[in-house]
XYZ file of C-alpha atoms in Angstrom:
368
model
C -4.833 25.715 -5.686
C -6.070 23.129 -8.222
C -8.174 20.290 -6.833
C -7.450 16.618 -7.521
C -9.148 13.384 -6.413
C -7.154 10.288 -5.528
C -8.699 6.817 -5.395
C -7.228 3.485 -4.353
C -8.257 0.046 -3.200
C -5.241 -1.356 -1.377
C -4.036 -4.925 -0.975
C -6.283 -5.395 2.059
C -9.381 -4.748 -0.123
C -11.125 -3.165 2.853
C -12.813 -0.405 0.854
C -12.262 2.358 -1.678
C -10.242 5.217 -0.198
C -10.949 8.643 -1.691
C -9.042 11.862 -1.059
C -9.765 15.402 -2.241
C -6.483 17.311 -2.310
C -5.461 20.865 -3.180
C -2.092 20.707 -4.925
C 0.316 23.169 -6.478
C 4.052 23.077 -7.121
C 4.944 23.584 -3.462
C 2.039 22.482 -1.262
C -0.534 19.737 -0.784
C -3.567 20.111 1.457
C -6.050 17.326 2.193
C -9.516 18.889 1.899
C -11.674 15.839 2.556
C -11.385 12.052 2.610
C -13.696 9.077 2.815
C -13.650 5.282 2.669
C -16.499 3.706 0.720
C -17.386 0.087 1.456
C -17.534 -2.281 -1.474
C -20.772 -4.159 -2.174
C -20.251 -7.712 -0.945
C -20.394 -9.222 -4.437
C -17.769 -6.843 -5.811
C -15.523 -7.320 -2.784
C -15.774 -11.080 -3.179
C -14.821 -10.844 -6.861
C -11.843 -8.596 -6.103
C -10.670 -10.898 -3.299
C -10.850 -13.948 -5.553
C -8.810 -12.238 -8.280
C -6.113 -10.639 -6.110
C -2.920 -12.626 -6.493
C -4.692 -15.586 -8.121
C -5.161 -16.768 -11.668
C -8.280 -15.241 -13.195
C -10.258 -15.937 -16.334
C -9.876 -13.025 -18.775
C -13.669 -12.626 -18.843
C -13.797 -12.438 -15.026
C -10.994 -9.880 -15.029
C -12.652 -7.766 -17.722
C -16.077 -7.805 -16.126
C -14.727 -7.088 -12.655
C -12.626 -4.217 -14.013
C -15.744 -2.736 -15.616
C -17.760 -3.171 -12.425
C -15.020 -1.592 -10.315
C -14.625 1.318 -12.729
C -18.353 2.022 -12.565
C -18.278 1.778 -8.779
C -15.336 4.195 -8.528
C -16.987 6.712 -10.858
C -20.239 6.695 -8.904
C -18.419 6.800 -5.558
C -16.439 9.862 -6.669
C -19.616 11.626 -7.780
C -21.175 11.051 -4.363
C -17.934 11.979 -2.589
C -17.791 15.329 -4.372
C -21.459 15.929 -3.592
C -20.775 15.175 0.075
C -17.825 17.584 -0.078
C -19.939 20.345 -1.673
C -17.532 20.513 -4.599
C -18.573 21.004 -8.221
C -16.990 18.290 -10.410
C -16.053 21.027 -12.888
C -13.604 22.319 -10.288
C -11.627 19.048 -10.259
C -8.549 19.154 -12.475
C -8.157 15.369 -12.644
C -8.742 12.050 -10.907
C -5.825 9.763 -10.138
C -7.169 6.225 -9.760
C -4.804 3.463 -8.748
C -7.531 0.800 -8.932
C -7.081 -2.681 -7.497
C -3.873 -4.630 -8.022
C -4.668 -8.213 -8.978
C -1.274 -9.306 -10.341
C 2.194 -7.907 -9.690
C 5.100 -9.654 -11.428
C 7.915 -7.119 -11.775
C 10.862 -9.495 -11.994
C 10.032 -11.783 -14.871
C 11.088 -11.924 -18.513
C 7.785 -10.288 -19.462
C 7.269 -8.171 -16.341
C 3.930 -6.532 -15.656
C 1.687 -5.194 -12.922
C -2.072 -5.227 -13.437
C -4.469 -2.828 -11.740
C -8.146 -3.075 -12.653
C -10.852 -0.422 -12.415
C -11.800 0.767 -15.900
C -10.569 4.358 -16.293
C -12.836 4.956 -19.280
C -15.891 4.269 -17.142
C -14.605 6.522 -14.357
C -14.153 9.379 -16.838
C -17.525 8.703 -18.475
C -19.449 8.621 -15.195
C -17.646 11.496 -13.459
C -17.083 13.770 -16.438
C -13.543 14.407 -15.113
C -10.174 13.707 -16.744
C -9.003 10.386 -15.272
C -5.436 9.130 -15.001
C -4.860 5.405 -14.416
C -2.203 2.701 -14.959
C 0.586 4.340 -12.975
C 2.904 1.335 -12.751
C 3.409 0.145 -16.338
C 5.721 2.924 -17.522
C 8.120 2.382 -14.631
C 8.171 -1.367 -15.312
C 8.831 -0.688 -19.010
C 11.901 1.258 -17.826
C 13.099 -1.865 -15.959
C 11.647 -0.764 -12.618
C 9.566 -2.653 -10.066
C 6.562 -0.374 -10.640
C 6.391 0.074 -6.857
C 6.466 1.666 -4.424
C 5.206 4.932 -5.910
C 4.693 6.810 -2.642
C 8.265 8.041 -1.919
C 7.964 11.373 -3.780
C 4.734 12.199 -1.946
C 6.162 10.993 1.366
C 9.088 13.345 0.798
C 6.701 16.235 0.161
C 4.692 15.509 3.323
C 7.273 14.293 5.814
C 10.775 15.554 4.982
C 12.521 17.003 8.043
C 15.621 19.145 8.454
C 15.977 18.027 12.068
C 15.865 14.232 11.986
C 16.275 11.204 9.751
C 12.811 9.836 9.097
C 11.387 6.556 7.879
C 7.787 6.566 6.692
C 6.130 3.163 7.088
C 2.863 2.263 5.429
C 1.297 -0.905 6.843
C -1.340 -2.013 4.384
C -1.683 -5.565 3.126
C 1.971 -5.241 2.150
C 4.292 -3.006 4.165
C 6.522 -0.449 2.489
C 8.944 2.189 3.735
C 10.438 5.448 2.489
C 13.742 6.561 3.950
C 14.090 10.352 4.220
C 17.561 11.373 5.394
C 17.616 14.636 7.292
C 17.604 17.629 4.937
C 17.807 15.555 1.724
C 15.902 16.836 -1.298
C 14.566 13.405 -2.327
C 13.684 10.129 -0.691
C 16.903 8.140 -0.772
C 15.250 4.751 -0.718
C 11.782 3.232 -0.775
C 10.825 -0.422 -0.974
C 8.428 -3.112 0.200
C 9.511 -4.882 3.373
C 7.137 -7.855 3.045
C 3.792 -8.598 4.692
C 1.854 -5.916 6.497
C -1.683 -7.005 7.301
C -1.857 -9.569 4.478
C -0.934 -12.763 6.314
C -2.754 -11.882 9.533
C -5.924 -10.896 7.683
C -5.864 -13.944 5.411
C -5.437 -16.354 8.315
C -8.025 -14.894 10.685
C -10.570 -14.651 7.867
C -10.115 -18.250 6.740
C -9.671 -19.893 10.143
C -11.470 -17.623 12.642
C -14.002 -15.956 10.323
C -12.807 -12.479 11.371
C -12.101 -9.634 8.951
C -8.964 -8.696 10.894
C -7.346 -8.957 14.332
C -8.972 -5.977 16.033
C -6.233 -3.992 17.820
C -4.050 -7.119 17.861
C -6.146 -8.723 20.583
C -5.871 -12.252 19.162
C -2.113 -11.963 18.751
C -1.743 -10.617 22.280
C -3.577 -13.677 23.621
C -1.225 -16.137 21.939
C 2.460 -17.027 22.026
C 4.957 -17.091 19.186
C 5.589 -20.570 17.755
C 9.352 -20.573 17.258
C 9.451 -23.289 14.606
C 6.731 -21.633 12.535
C 8.426 -18.253 12.858
C 11.748 -19.720 11.737
C 10.186 -21.307 8.656
C 8.567 -18.031 7.640
C 11.693 -16.032 8.448
C 13.850 -18.226 6.189
C 12.096 -16.818 3.099
C 14.860 -15.726 0.642
C 12.758 -12.766 -0.558
C 13.296 -11.036 2.768
C 17.043 -10.900 2.193
C 16.880 -9.487 -1.324
C 18.477 -6.059 -1.529
C 16.194 -3.158 -2.559
C 14.738 -2.018 -4.836
C 12.081 -4.665 -4.385
C 8.319 -5.030 -4.264
C 5.873 -7.840 -3.659
C 2.185 -8.692 -3.329
C -0.368 -11.358 -2.552
C 1.103 -13.589 -5.236
C 3.779 -14.304 -2.631
C 2.325 -13.467 0.788
C -1.069 -15.172 1.049
C -2.989 -17.805 2.990
C -1.335 -20.650 1.083
C 2.062 -19.277 2.137
C 1.004 -19.640 5.780
C -0.725 -22.981 5.284
C 2.360 -24.488 3.676
C 4.520 -23.408 6.600
C 2.024 -24.830 9.121
C 1.797 -28.142 7.240
C 5.545 -28.606 7.624
C 5.179 -28.681 11.436
C 4.611 -31.866 13.409
C 1.559 -30.439 15.193
C -0.764 -27.668 14.045
C -0.570 -24.761 16.502
C -3.486 -23.104 18.259
C -4.954 -20.372 16.000
C -4.171 -17.582 18.465
C -0.544 -18.733 18.513
C -0.449 -18.658 14.710
C -1.764 -15.090 14.734
C 0.830 -14.138 17.364
C 3.534 -15.667 15.157
C 2.335 -13.914 11.997
C 2.212 -10.618 13.873
C 5.731 -11.128 15.179
C 6.897 -12.047 11.681
C 5.374 -8.849 10.278
C 6.933 -6.590 12.914
C 10.335 -8.309 12.777
C 10.646 -8.155 8.991
C 9.677 -4.465 8.959
C 12.215 -3.676 11.684
C 14.961 -5.728 10.022
C 14.454 -3.924 6.719
C 14.593 -0.489 8.355
C 17.759 -1.268 10.296
C 19.503 -2.947 7.370
C 18.577 -0.631 4.513
C 17.512 2.696 6.051
C 19.061 3.892 9.315
C 19.655 2.903 12.931
C 17.806 5.734 14.648
C 15.526 8.688 14.000
C 11.762 8.985 13.624
C 9.433 6.276 12.345
C 6.131 7.671 11.055
C 3.490 4.968 10.605
C 0.435 5.217 8.368
C -2.027 2.704 6.917
C -4.476 0.402 8.669
C -1.760 -1.518 10.510
C -1.013 1.512 12.689
C -4.283 0.724 14.511
C -2.929 -2.650 15.656
C -1.405 -1.758 19.039
C 0.359 -5.131 19.274
C 2.213 -4.524 15.996
C 3.049 -0.977 17.073
C 4.446 -2.156 20.412
C 6.607 -4.811 18.781
C 7.963 -2.198 16.365
C 8.856 0.015 19.327
C 10.558 -2.944 21.007
C 12.635 -3.772 17.933
C 13.360 -0.133 17.033
C 14.193 1.193 20.479
C 16.375 4.008 19.107
C 13.497 5.386 17.046
C 10.707 7.709 18.068
C 7.747 5.739 16.703
C 4.477 7.592 16.091
C 1.624 7.736 13.611
C 1.149 10.286 10.840
C -2.017 11.366 12.661
C 0.254 12.946 15.274
C 1.355 15.356 12.538
C -2.233 16.109 11.533
C -2.125 13.745 8.526
C -4.824 11.057 8.589
C -3.001 7.747 8.232
C -5.938 6.118 6.464
C -5.692 8.391 3.433
C -2.004 8.967 2.674
C -2.112 6.493 -0.211
C -5.297 7.938 -1.713
C -3.783 11.430 -1.476
C -0.665 10.033 -3.169
C -2.644 9.226 -6.292
C -4.222 12.663 -6.343
C -0.617 13.899 -6.354
C 0.282 11.403 -9.090
C -2.509 12.889 -11.226
C -1.060 16.356 -10.576
C 2.351 15.142 -11.728
C 0.886 13.562 -14.860
C -1.101 16.587 -16.044
C 1.989 18.747 -15.538
C 4.187 16.168 -17.326
C 6.396 15.695 -14.283
C 8.017 12.398 -13.351
C 6.092 10.254 -10.867
C 8.694 7.624 -9.974
C 11.802 7.684 -7.831
C 14.309 5.454 -9.667
C 16.159 4.864 -6.387
C 12.965 3.297 -5.041
C 11.757 1.344 -8.069
C 15.046 0.564 -9.801
C 13.877 2.082 -13.077
C 16.539 3.240 -15.544
C 15.376 6.836 -15.119
C 12.593 9.223 -14.175
C 9.368 8.798 -16.113
C 5.955 10.440 -16.430
C 3.550 7.789 -15.124
C -0.067 7.120 -16.078
C -2.501 6.995 -18.968
C -5.234 9.587 -19.522
C -8.918 9.075 -20.226
C -10.159 12.577 -21.082
C -13.549 13.636 -19.773
């Protein structure tokens, strides 16, 4: 089968995920995968730009730096995998989302990571900019994973919901025996609010295994203020990002309280908010029972996982790893698949998920 490489830096900006995938019309097989840490300076630049207003020079230079980093990382990844670059049909690089504004008069979604540099450094055809064509067709530009989720996880025995908990959480609903994912959408925050708060206030990269949240108690007033967010009640299709769910979002809610809560209680509240909004979205817009397959970094937070099980008691909740699919690399493998779709001129969006006016071929090619 042809080989493709997928590359993505997700909303958590915790590293570059790479996946080497064998793909044909009927099958996908993950051959190898790796997460490459960002140099501190590059990570800092990406973090500053994500969801914030950036100078065009900063954006351009950071995009160039990220493109060079991705190209070099792929070269080393293929060397580590004992694969000749000439055997790679194409790279699908999502890059790093820094702005996502799908519902505006001049809608756009911006992912940086210069595709020209990736192609130049790797010598491999490189496909980038997967969201713009869907947005041009009046879609949200996200989520783009439902078609790949359907390929990996469709069951003839049970209704399934596939949940990815990255910085933002998204779900794909796969009714039993259906030929396509019937619905996919963002549910709201995944790790984004927890990570932003513990980094700024506790100087931690993340809440390891949910230990901080487990040590605190939910602050009802803070939870209620967060839970009143009108975005949560918008009907799908819908998508979001760090423009909406960020540290300032949390800080504003805390400032409205009479007393500032203990940090561990804030983390407990943010964790509860994340789990509750995911569960609400599944029950309201997917199904009431079945199997919930969890992938992404948030699956490693046992406190989040337990709260999901509590809220979704009629679901069998388990991770994609239980099916032999590494939950850290489903998204990277998705963009290998998106490259496969592009080179074969097949549509890469699910209009039921994005709201686009029809199916479209997604991506732009930088030839080797």
